[in-house]
Short mmCIF file of C-alpha atoms in Angstrom, two decimals:
data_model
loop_
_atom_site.label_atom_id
_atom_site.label_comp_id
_atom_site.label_asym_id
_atom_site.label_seq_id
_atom_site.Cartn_x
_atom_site.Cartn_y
_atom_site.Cartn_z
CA UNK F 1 102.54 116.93 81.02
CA UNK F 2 105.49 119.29 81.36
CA UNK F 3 105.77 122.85 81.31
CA UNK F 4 109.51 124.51 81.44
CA UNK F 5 110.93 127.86 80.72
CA UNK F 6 114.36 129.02 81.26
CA UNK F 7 116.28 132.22 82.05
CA UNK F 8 119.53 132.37 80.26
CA UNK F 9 121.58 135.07 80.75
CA UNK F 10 125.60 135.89 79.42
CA UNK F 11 128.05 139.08 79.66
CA UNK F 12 129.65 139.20 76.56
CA UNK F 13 132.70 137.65 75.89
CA UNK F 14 133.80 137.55 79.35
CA UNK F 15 131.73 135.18 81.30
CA UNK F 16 128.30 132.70 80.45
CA UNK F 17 126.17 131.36 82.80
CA UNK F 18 123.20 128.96 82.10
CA UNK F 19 120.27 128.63 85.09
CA UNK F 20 117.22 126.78 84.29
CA UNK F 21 114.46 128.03 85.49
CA UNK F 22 111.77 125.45 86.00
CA UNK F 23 108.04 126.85 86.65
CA UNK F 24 106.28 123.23 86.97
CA UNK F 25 106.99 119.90 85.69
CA UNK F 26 104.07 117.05 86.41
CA UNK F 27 105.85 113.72 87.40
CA UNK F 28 104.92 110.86 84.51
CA UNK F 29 104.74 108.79 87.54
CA UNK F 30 102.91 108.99 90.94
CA UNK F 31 104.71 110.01 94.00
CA UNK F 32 107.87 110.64 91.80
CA UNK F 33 108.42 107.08 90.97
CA UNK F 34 109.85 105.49 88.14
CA UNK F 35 107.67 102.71 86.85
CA UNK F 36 104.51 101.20 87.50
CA UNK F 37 102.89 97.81 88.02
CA UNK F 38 99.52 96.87 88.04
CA UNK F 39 98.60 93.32 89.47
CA UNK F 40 95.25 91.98 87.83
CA UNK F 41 93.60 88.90 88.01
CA UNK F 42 90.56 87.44 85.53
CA UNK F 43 87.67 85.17 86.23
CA UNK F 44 87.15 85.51 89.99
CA UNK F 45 88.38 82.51 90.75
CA UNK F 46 88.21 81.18 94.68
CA UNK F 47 91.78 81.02 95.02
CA UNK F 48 91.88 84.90 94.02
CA UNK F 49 89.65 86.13 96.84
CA UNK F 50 91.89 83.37 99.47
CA UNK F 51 95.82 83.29 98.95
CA UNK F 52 96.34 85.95 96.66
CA UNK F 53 94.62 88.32 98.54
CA UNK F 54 96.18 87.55 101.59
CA UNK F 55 99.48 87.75 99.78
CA UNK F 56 98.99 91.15 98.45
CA UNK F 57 97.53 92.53 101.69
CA UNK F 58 100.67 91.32 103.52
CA UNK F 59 102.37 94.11 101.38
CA UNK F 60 99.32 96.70 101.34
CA UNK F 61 99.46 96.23 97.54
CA UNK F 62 96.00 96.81 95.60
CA UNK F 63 95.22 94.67 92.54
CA UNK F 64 92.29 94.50 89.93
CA UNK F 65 89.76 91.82 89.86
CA UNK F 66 88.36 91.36 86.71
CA UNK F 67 85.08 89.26 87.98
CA UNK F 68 82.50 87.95 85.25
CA UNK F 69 79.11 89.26 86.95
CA UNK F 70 77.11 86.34 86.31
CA UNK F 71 79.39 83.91 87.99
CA UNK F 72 79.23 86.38 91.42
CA UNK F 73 75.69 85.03 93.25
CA UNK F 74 74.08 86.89 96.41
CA UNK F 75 76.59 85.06 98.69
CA UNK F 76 80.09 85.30 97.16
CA UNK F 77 78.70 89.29 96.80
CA UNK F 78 78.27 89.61 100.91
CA UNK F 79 81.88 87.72 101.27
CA UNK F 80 82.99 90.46 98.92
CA UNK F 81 81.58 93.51 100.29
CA UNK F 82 82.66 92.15 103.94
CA UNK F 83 86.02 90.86 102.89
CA UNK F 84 87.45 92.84 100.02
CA UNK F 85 89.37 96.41 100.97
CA UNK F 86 88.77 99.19 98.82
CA UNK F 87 91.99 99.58 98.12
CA UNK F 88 91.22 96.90 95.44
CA UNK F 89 89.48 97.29 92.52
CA UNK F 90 86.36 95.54 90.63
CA UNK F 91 86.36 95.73 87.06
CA UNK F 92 84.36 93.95 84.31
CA UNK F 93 84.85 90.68 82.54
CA UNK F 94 81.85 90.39 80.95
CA UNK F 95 78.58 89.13 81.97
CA UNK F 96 79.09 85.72 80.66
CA UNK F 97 82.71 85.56 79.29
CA UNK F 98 81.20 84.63 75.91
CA UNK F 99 83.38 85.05 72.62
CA UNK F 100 82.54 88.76 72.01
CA UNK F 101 83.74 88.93 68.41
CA UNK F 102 80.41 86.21 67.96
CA UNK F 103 77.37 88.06 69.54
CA UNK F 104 74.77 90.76 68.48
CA UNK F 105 75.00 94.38 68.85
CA UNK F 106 72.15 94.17 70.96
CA UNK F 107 73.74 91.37 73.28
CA UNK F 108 77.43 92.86 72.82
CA UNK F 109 75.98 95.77 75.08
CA UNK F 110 74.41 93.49 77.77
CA UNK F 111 77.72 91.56 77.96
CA UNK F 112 79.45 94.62 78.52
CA UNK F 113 77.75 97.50 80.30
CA UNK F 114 74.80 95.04 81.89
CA UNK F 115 78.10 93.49 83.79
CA UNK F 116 79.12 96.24 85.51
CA UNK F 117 75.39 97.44 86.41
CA UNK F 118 75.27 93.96 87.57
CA UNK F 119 78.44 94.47 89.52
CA UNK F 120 77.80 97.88 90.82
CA UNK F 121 74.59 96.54 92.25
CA UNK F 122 75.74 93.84 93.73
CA UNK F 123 78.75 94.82 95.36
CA UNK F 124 77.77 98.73 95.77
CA UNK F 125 80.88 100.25 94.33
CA UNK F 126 82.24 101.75 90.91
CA UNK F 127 83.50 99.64 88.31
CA UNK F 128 85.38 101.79 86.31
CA UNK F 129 87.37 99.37 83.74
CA UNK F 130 87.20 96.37 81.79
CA UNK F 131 89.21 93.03 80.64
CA UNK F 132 87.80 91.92 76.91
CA UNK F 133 86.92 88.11 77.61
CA UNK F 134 89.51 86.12 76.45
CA UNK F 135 91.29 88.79 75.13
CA UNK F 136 89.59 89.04 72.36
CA UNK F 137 87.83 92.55 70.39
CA UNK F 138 88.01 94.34 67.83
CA UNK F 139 87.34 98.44 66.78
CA UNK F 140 83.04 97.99 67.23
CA UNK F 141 84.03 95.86 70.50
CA UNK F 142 86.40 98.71 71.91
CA UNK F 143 84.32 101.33 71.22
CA UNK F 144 81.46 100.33 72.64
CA UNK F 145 83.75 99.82 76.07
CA UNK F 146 84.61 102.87 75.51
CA UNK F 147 81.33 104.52 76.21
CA UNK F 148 81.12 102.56 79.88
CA UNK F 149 84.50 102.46 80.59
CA UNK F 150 87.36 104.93 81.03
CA UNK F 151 89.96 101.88 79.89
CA UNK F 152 89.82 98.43 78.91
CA UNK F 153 92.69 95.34 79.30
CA UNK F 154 93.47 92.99 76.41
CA UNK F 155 95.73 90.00 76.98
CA UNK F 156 98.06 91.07 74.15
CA UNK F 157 101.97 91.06 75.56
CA UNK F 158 103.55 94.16 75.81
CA UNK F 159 104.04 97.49 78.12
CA UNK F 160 103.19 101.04 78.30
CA UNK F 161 104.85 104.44 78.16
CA UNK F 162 102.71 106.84 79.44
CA UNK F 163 102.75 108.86 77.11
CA UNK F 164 101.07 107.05 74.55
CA UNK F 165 98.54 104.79 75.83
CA UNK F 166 96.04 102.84 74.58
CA UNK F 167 93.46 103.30 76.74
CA UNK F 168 91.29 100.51 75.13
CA UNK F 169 93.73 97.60 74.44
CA UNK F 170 95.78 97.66 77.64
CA UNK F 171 98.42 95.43 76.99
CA UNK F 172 100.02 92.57 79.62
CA UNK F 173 102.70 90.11 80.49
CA UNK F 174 100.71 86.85 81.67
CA UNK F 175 101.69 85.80 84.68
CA UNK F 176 100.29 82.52 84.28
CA UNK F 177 101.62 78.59 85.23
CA UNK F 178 104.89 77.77 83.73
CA UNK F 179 106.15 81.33 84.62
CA UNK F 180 108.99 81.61 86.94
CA UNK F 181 108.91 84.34 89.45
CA UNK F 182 112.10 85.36 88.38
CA UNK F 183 111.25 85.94 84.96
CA UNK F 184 108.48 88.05 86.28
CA UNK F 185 110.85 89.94 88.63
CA UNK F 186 112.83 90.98 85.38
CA UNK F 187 109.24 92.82 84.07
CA UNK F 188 109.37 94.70 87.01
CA UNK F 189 113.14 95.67 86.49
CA UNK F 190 112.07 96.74 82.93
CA UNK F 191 109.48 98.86 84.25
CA UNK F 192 111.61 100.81 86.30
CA UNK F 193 114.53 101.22 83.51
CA UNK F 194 112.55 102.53 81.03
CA UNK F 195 110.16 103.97 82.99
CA UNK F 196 106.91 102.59 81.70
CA UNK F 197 103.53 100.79 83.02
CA UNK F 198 103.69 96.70 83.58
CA UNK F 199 100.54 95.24 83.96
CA UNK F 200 100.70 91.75 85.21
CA UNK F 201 97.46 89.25 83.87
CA UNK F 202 97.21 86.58 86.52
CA UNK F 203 94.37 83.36 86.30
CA UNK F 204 94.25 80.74 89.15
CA UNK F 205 96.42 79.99 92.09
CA UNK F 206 97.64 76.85 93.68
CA UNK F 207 96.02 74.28 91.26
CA UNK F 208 92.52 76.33 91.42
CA UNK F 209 91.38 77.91 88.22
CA UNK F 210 92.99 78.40 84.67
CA UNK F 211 96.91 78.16 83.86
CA UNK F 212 97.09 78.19 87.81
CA UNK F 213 100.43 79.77 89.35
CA UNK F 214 102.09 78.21 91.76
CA UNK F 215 101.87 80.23 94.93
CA UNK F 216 105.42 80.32 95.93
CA UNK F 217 106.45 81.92 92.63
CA UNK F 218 103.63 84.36 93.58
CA UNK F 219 104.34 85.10 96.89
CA UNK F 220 108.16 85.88 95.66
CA UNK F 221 107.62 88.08 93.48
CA UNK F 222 105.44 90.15 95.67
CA UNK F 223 108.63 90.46 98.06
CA UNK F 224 110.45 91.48 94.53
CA UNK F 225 108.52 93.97 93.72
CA UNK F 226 108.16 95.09 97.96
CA UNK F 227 112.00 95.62 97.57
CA UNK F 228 111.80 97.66 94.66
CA UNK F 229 108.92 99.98 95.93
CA UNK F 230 110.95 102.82 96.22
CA UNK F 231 111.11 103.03 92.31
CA UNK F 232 107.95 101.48 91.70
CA UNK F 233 104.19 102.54 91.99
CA UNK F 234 101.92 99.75 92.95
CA UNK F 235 98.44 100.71 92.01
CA UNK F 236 94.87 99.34 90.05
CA UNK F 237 94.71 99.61 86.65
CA UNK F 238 91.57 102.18 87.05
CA UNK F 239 94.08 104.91 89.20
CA UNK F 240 97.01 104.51 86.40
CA UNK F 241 94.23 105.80 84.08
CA UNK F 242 92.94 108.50 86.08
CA UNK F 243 96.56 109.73 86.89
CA UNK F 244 97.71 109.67 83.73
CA UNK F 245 94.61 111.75 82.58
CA UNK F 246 94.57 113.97 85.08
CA UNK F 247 98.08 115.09 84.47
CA UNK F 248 97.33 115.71 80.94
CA UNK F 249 94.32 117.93 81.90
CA UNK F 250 95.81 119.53 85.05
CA UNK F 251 96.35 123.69 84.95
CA UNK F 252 98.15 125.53 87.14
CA UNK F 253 97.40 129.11 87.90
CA UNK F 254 98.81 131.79 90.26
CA UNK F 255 96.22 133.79 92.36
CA UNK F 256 99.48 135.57 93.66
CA UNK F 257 102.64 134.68 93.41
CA UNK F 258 106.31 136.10 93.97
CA UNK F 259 109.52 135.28 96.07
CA UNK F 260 108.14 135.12 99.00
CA UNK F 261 105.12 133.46 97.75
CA UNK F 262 102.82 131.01 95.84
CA UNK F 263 99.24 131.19 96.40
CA UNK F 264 97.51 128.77 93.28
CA UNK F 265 94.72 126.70 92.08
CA UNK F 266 95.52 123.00 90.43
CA UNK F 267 92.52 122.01 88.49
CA UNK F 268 92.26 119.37 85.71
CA UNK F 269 88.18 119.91 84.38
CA UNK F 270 87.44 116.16 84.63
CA UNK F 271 84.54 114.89 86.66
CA UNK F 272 85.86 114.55 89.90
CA UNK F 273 83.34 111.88 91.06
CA UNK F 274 85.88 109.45 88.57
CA UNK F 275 89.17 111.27 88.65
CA UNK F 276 89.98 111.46 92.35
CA UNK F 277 93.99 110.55 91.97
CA UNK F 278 96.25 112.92 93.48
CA UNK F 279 98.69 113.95 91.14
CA UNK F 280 102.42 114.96 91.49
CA UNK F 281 103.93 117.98 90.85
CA UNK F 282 107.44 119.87 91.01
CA UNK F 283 107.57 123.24 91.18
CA UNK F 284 110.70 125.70 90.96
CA UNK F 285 110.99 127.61 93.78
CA UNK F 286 113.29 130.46 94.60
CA UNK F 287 117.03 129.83 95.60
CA UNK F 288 116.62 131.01 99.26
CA UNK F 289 113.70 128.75 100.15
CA UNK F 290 115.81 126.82 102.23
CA UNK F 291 112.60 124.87 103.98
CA UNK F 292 108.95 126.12 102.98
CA UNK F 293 105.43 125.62 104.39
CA UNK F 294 102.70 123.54 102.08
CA UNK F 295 98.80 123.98 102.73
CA UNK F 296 96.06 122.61 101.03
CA UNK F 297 98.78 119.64 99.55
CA UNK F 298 101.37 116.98 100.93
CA UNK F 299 104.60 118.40 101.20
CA UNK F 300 106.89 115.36 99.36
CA UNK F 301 109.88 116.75 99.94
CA UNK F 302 113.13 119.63 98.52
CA UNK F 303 115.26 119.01 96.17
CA UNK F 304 118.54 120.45 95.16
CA UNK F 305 119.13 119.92 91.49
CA UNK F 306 121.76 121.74 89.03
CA UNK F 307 121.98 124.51 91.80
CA UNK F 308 118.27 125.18 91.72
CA UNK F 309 115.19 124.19 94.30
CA UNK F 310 112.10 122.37 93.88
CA UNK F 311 109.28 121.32 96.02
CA UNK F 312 107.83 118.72 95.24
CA UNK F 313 104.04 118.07 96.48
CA UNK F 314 101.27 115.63 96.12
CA UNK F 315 98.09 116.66 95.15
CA UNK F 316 94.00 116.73 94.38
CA UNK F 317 92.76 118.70 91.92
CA UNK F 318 90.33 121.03 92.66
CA UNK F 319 88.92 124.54 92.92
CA UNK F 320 90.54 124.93 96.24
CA UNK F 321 94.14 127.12 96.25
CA UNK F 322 97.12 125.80 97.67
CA UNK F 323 99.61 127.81 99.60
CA UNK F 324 103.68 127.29 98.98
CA UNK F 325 106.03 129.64 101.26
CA UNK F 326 109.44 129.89 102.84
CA UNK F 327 109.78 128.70 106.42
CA UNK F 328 113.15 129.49 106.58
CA UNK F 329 115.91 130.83 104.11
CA UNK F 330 119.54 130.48 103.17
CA UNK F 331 122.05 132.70 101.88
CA UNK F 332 122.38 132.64 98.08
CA UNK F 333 125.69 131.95 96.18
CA UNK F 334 127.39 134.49 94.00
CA UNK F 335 128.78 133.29 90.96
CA UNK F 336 132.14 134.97 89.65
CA UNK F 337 131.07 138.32 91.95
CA UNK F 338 127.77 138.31 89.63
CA UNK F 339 124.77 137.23 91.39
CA UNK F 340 121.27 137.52 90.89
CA UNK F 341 119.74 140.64 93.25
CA UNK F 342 116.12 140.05 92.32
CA UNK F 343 113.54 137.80 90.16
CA UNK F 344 110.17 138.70 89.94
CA UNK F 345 107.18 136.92 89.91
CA UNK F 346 108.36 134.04 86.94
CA UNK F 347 106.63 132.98 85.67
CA UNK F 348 103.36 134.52 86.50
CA UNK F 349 102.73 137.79 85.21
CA UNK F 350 102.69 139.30 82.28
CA UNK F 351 106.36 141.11 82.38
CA UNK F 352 109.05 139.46 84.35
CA UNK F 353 111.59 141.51 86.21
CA UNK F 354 115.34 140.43 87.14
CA UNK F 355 118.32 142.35 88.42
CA UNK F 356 121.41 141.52 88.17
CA UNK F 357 124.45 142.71 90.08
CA UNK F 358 127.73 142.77 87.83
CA UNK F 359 130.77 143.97 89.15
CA UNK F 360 132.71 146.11 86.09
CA UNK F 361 130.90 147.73 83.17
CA UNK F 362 130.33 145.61 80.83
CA UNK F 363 127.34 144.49 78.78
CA UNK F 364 124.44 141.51 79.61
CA UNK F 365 121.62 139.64 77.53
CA UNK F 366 118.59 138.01 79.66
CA UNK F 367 116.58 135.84 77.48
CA UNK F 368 113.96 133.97 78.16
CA UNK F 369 114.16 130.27 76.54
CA UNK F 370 111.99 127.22 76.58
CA UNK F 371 113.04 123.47 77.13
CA UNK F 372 113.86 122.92 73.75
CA UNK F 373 116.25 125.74 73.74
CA UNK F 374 114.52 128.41 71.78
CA UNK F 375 114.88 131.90 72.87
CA UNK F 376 111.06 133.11 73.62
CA UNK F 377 112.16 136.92 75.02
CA UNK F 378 114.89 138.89 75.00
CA UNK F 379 116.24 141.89 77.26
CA UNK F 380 119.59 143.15 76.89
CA UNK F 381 121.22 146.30 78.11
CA UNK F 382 125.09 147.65 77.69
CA UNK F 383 127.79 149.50 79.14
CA UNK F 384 126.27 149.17 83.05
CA UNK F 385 127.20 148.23 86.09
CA UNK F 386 126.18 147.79 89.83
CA UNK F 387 122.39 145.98 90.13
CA UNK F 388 120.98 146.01 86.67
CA UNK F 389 117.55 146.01 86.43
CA UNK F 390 116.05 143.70 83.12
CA UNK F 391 112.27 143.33 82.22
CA UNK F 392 110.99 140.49 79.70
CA UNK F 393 107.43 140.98 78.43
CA UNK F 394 105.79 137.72 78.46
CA UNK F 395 102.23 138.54 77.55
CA UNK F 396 102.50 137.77 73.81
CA UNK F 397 103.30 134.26 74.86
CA UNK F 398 101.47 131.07 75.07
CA UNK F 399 100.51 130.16 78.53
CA UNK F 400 102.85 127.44 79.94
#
C-alpha cells in the first residue's frame, strides 16, 4: 500500500546529509486515522431500528445491520426504506438463521445468496456483506459467501491489521449483556494503539432481543468513541473492505509532472459500481510548496515532516486526473552552505535530474535508495564545485 524512494546524497568525508524523498504513501487508514471501528448489530431486532439507531445518529455514526431476510415482512421493509439513512448498511444474516454447517448444498445457496436477493428487493439497495448465522462455517460455507459477497463476519473474538485480513471470517469483540462500557471503551483504545480494525458484534438492547445490552452502557460508549474520533474511523464493515482493497489496487501515474507541477490519474481497476470509497493518499511535494491548489480531490491538509512537505488529499478513484500545484512558495533552507538548486521531475520519468550547489571542491555521491535502505541508482561526480548537475537513470527500475 506504500510506495517510497529516497535521495541520499554525501560529500566525502566532510559532511552527510540524509533527505527522504517520499513519492506517495497510501494511508492504512481513512482520512489519516489511526484505527477503525465498525459497529454491527445481528438479527434485526426492534430495539436495533429504535434506541440504537437514534443513539448512533446522535453522533452521525453508521453501523451494519445484519437482518435475516425472512424475518423483514412488507411493513418493517417500508419503515426501513423511510427510516433508515444510507449512511447505514444492510448486510445478510441468512434467510432463515438456520445452522449452516447442517443444510444441503442446494439450500446452503438459498440461505445465503436468496437472502440478500430477498433483501435487495425488498429494501432497494446493495447488500454487499454477510454475518455467518450464529457464527458458525466452515471452508465450503465461506466460499460459497465468497462468490456473493465481498466479506463475511464470524463471531470469533479477535481484531484486524489491515494488512492481513480475512476477508471471510471477520473477527469481533461481542458487545453483548454483561459487558461494561468501559471494557468496551478499552477495544477502542486498542484499536487506535496498534492501529488495527475493531469490529464490535452487538444483539438486543434494553431487555429486547438476545444477550440484550443495557442502553446506558451503549449510549457511553458511543460518547467514548465520539471523543476519540480524531484517531478513529467510524465506518460499515462493507467501506473498511472496499478501502482496504482499493488501496491495494490503487496506481498512481503522472500525465505531467515537475516542481511546479502534478497533473495525475489515481485508478484502482475494481468495479466502481462496488468500490466507491475514497481513499487517502500522501504525496511528497517539493520544499517550496509553501500552500498548493488541489482539483479533482479534497485537499486534507500540509504537513511538515523531517524537513520535507506532503499533501495530503482524499480521494475517488477514477479515470479522471487530478491537479496538485503551488499557490504560494517559501524560501528553501541551505544546509551547511550546500543546498539543493534543482530536482527534477522524481519520481516520474525515466532519468531524474538534481543539482546541487557545494561551496569548495570537493567530491559528491547521489544515490537513489528505497525504504528499506537499498541503494537502487547511483550518480557520483568528483573534484567540482559551484551547482553540480547529477542525473540517475531510473528506467531499468520497477515502477513504484
Amino acid at each position: 500500500m506504500t510506495q517510497f524512494l529516497g535521495v541520499d546524497f554525501s560529500l566525502s568525508q566532510t559532511i552527510n546529509i540524509e533527505q527522504s524523498r517520499l513519492l506517495y504513501s497510501i494511508s492504512p487508514v481513512y482520512d489519516f486515522k489511526r484505527g477503525i471501528v465498525s459497529i454491527t448489530f445481528d438479527d434485526g431486532y426492534s430495539s436495533q431500528f429504535g434506541l440504537g439507531l437514534r443513539a448512533l445518529n446522535r453522533f452521525n455514526f453508521p453501523a451494519t445491520l445484519y437482518l435475516v431476510s425472512d424475518f423483514i415482512d412488507s411493513a418493517k421493509a417500508i419503515e426501513l426504506k423511510r427510516n433508515l439513512p444510507f449512511e447505514h448498511e444492510i448486510g445478510s444474516h441468512s434467510k432463515h438463521h438456520y445452522h449452516l454447517k447442517s443444510i444441503e448444498n442446494n439450500c446452503l445457496i438459498e440461505e445465503i445468496y436468496g437472502s440478500s436477493y430477498q433483501l435487495e428487493k425488498l429494501l432497494e439497495r446493495r447488500v454487499l456483506t454477510f454475518a455467518y448465522p450464529w457464527g458458525e462455517f466452515n471452508q465450503n460455507i465461506k466460499s460459497t459467501v465468497a462468490k456473493f459477497y465481498i466479506a463475511s463476519r464470524s463471531a470469533n473474538l479477535g481484531y484486524y491489521w489491515l494488512d492481513r485480513i480475512d476477508y471471510y471470517g471477520l473477527k469481533v469483540q461481542a458487545f453483548n449483556q454483561g459487558v461494561e462500557s468501559r471494557t468496551a471503551d478499552k477495544w477502542v483504545d486498542f484499536a487506535i494503539k496498534n492501529r488495527c480494525w475493531l469490529v464490535e458484534m452487538i444483539h438486543g438492547l434494553e431487555g429486547n432481543g438476545y444477550l440484550p445490552l443495557d442502553s446506558a452502557d451503549f449510549v457511553s460508549h458511543l460518547e467514548y468513541i465520539n471523543e476519540k474520533k480524531d484517531d478513529l474511523w467510524v465506518a460499515t464493515v462493507s467501506d473498511v473492505i472496499k478501502y482496504v482493497s482499493e488501496a491495494s489496487k490503487t496506481k498512481v501515474s503522472c500525465i505531467n509532472c515537475s516542481d511546479s507541477l502534478y497533473y495525475l490519474t489515481i485508478v484502482d481497476e475494481l468495479n466502481d459500481s462496488i468500490y466507491n470509497q475514497e481513499i487517502s493518499i500522501e504525496f511528497r511535494i517539493p520544499d517550496d510548496w509553501q500552500q498548493v491548489n488541489v482539483l479533482g480531490a479534497e485537499l486534507f491538509k500540509i504537513k511538515y515532516s523531517g524537513g520535507n512537505s506532503f499533501a495530503l488529499i482524499n480521494v475517488l478513484p477514477s479515470e479522471n486526473p487530478i491537479t496538485i500545484e503551488p499557490k504560494s512558495f517559501k524560501e528553501l533552507v541551505s544546509h551547511n552552505n550546500i543546498r539543493w538548486v534543482y530536482q527534477g521531475q522524481n519520481p516520474f520519468v525515466d532519468k531524474i535530474r538534481v543539482a546541487i550547489y557545494l561551496p569548495k571542491v570537493d567530491d559528491i555521491s547521489v544515490n537513489l535508495i528505497a525504504f528499506n535502505g537499498a541503494v537502487l541508482v547511483q550518480g557520483y561526480q568528483s573534484n567540482v564545485a559551484g551547482d553540480v548537475e547529477i542525473f540517475l537513470p531510473t528506467s531499468s527500475l520497477p515502477e513504484g
